[in-house]
Amino acid sequence: MVAVNRFDDDVAHPLEEIRQALALPEHVPMIDCDARVRASSKNVLITLVDHLRTMAIARETTP
């Protein structure tokens, strides 16, 4: 998972452009955030836990 920390005056590159620059496959979640904002940071952690849970379930069901 990649959390892109955005600031008010930051030049915003689209997530897809960042994905390409980092050569990340489509299954890697990406999310915008502002680490200074508690709710935004909380959303990043929730997204991470959801992704890890999905990966764990997929491993359990794969023979």
mmCIF file with all atom_site columns, C-alpha atoms in Angstrom, residues 5-8 33-44:
data_model
loop_
_atom_site.group_PDB
_atom_site.id
_atom_site.type_symbol
_atom_site.label_atom_id
_atom_site.label_alt_id
_atom_site.label_comp_id
_atom_site.label_asym_id
_atom_site.label_entity_id
_atom_site.label_seq_id
_atom_site.pdbx_PDB_ins_code
_atom_site.Cartn_x
_atom_site.Cartn_y
_atom_site.Cartn_z
_atom_site.occupancy
_atom_site.B_iso_or_equiv
_atom_site.pdbx_formal_charge
_atom_site.auth_seq_id
_atom_site.auth_comp_id
_atom_site.auth_asym_id
_atom_site.auth_atom_id
_atom_site.pdbx_PDB_model_num
ATOM 1  C CA . ASN A 1 5  ? 0.930  12.606 1.677  1.00 0.00 ? 5  ASN A CA 1
ATOM 2  C CA . ARG A 1 6  ? -0.617 15.741 0.183  1.00 0.00 ? 6  ARG A CA 1
ATOM 3  C CA . PHE A 1 7  ? -0.059 19.283 1.448  1.00 0.00 ? 7  PHE A CA 1
ATOM 4  C CA . ASP A 1 8  ? -2.152 22.368 0.702  1.00 0.00 ? 8  ASP A CA 1
ATOM 5  C CA . CYS A 1 33 ? -3.803 11.572 2.667  1.00 0.00 ? 33 CYS A CA 1
ATOM 6  C CA . ASP A 1 34 ? -2.720 14.527 4.749  1.00 0.00 ? 34 ASP A CA 1
ATOM 7  C CA . ALA A 1 35 ? -0.648 13.126 7.602  1.00 0.00 ? 35 ALA A CA 1
ATOM 8  C CA . ARG A 1 36 ? -1.295 16.284 9.616  1.00 0.00 ? 36 ARG A CA 1
ATOM 9  C CA . VAL A 1 37 ? -5.008 15.468 9.795  1.00 0.00 ? 37 VAL A CA 1
ATOM 10 C CA . ARG A 1 38 ? -5.981 12.766 12.250 1.00 0.00 ? 38 ARG A CA 1
ATOM 11 C CA . ALA A 1 39 ? -8.999 11.543 10.252 1.00 0.00 ? 39 ALA A CA 1
ATOM 12 C CA . SER A 1 40 ? -6.899 11.248 7.099  1.00 0.00 ? 40 SER A CA 1
ATOM 13 C CA . SER A 1 41 ? -4.220 9.232  8.901  1.00 0.00 ? 41 SER A CA 1
ATOM 14 C CA . LYS A 1 42 ? -6.921 7.043  10.416 1.00 0.00 ? 42 LYS A CA 1
ATOM 15 C CA . ASN A 1 43 ? -8.330 6.387  6.931  1.00 0.00 ? 43 ASN A CA 1
ATOM 16 C CA . VAL A 1 44 ? -4.881 5.271  5.734  1.00 0.00 ? 44 VAL A CA 1
#
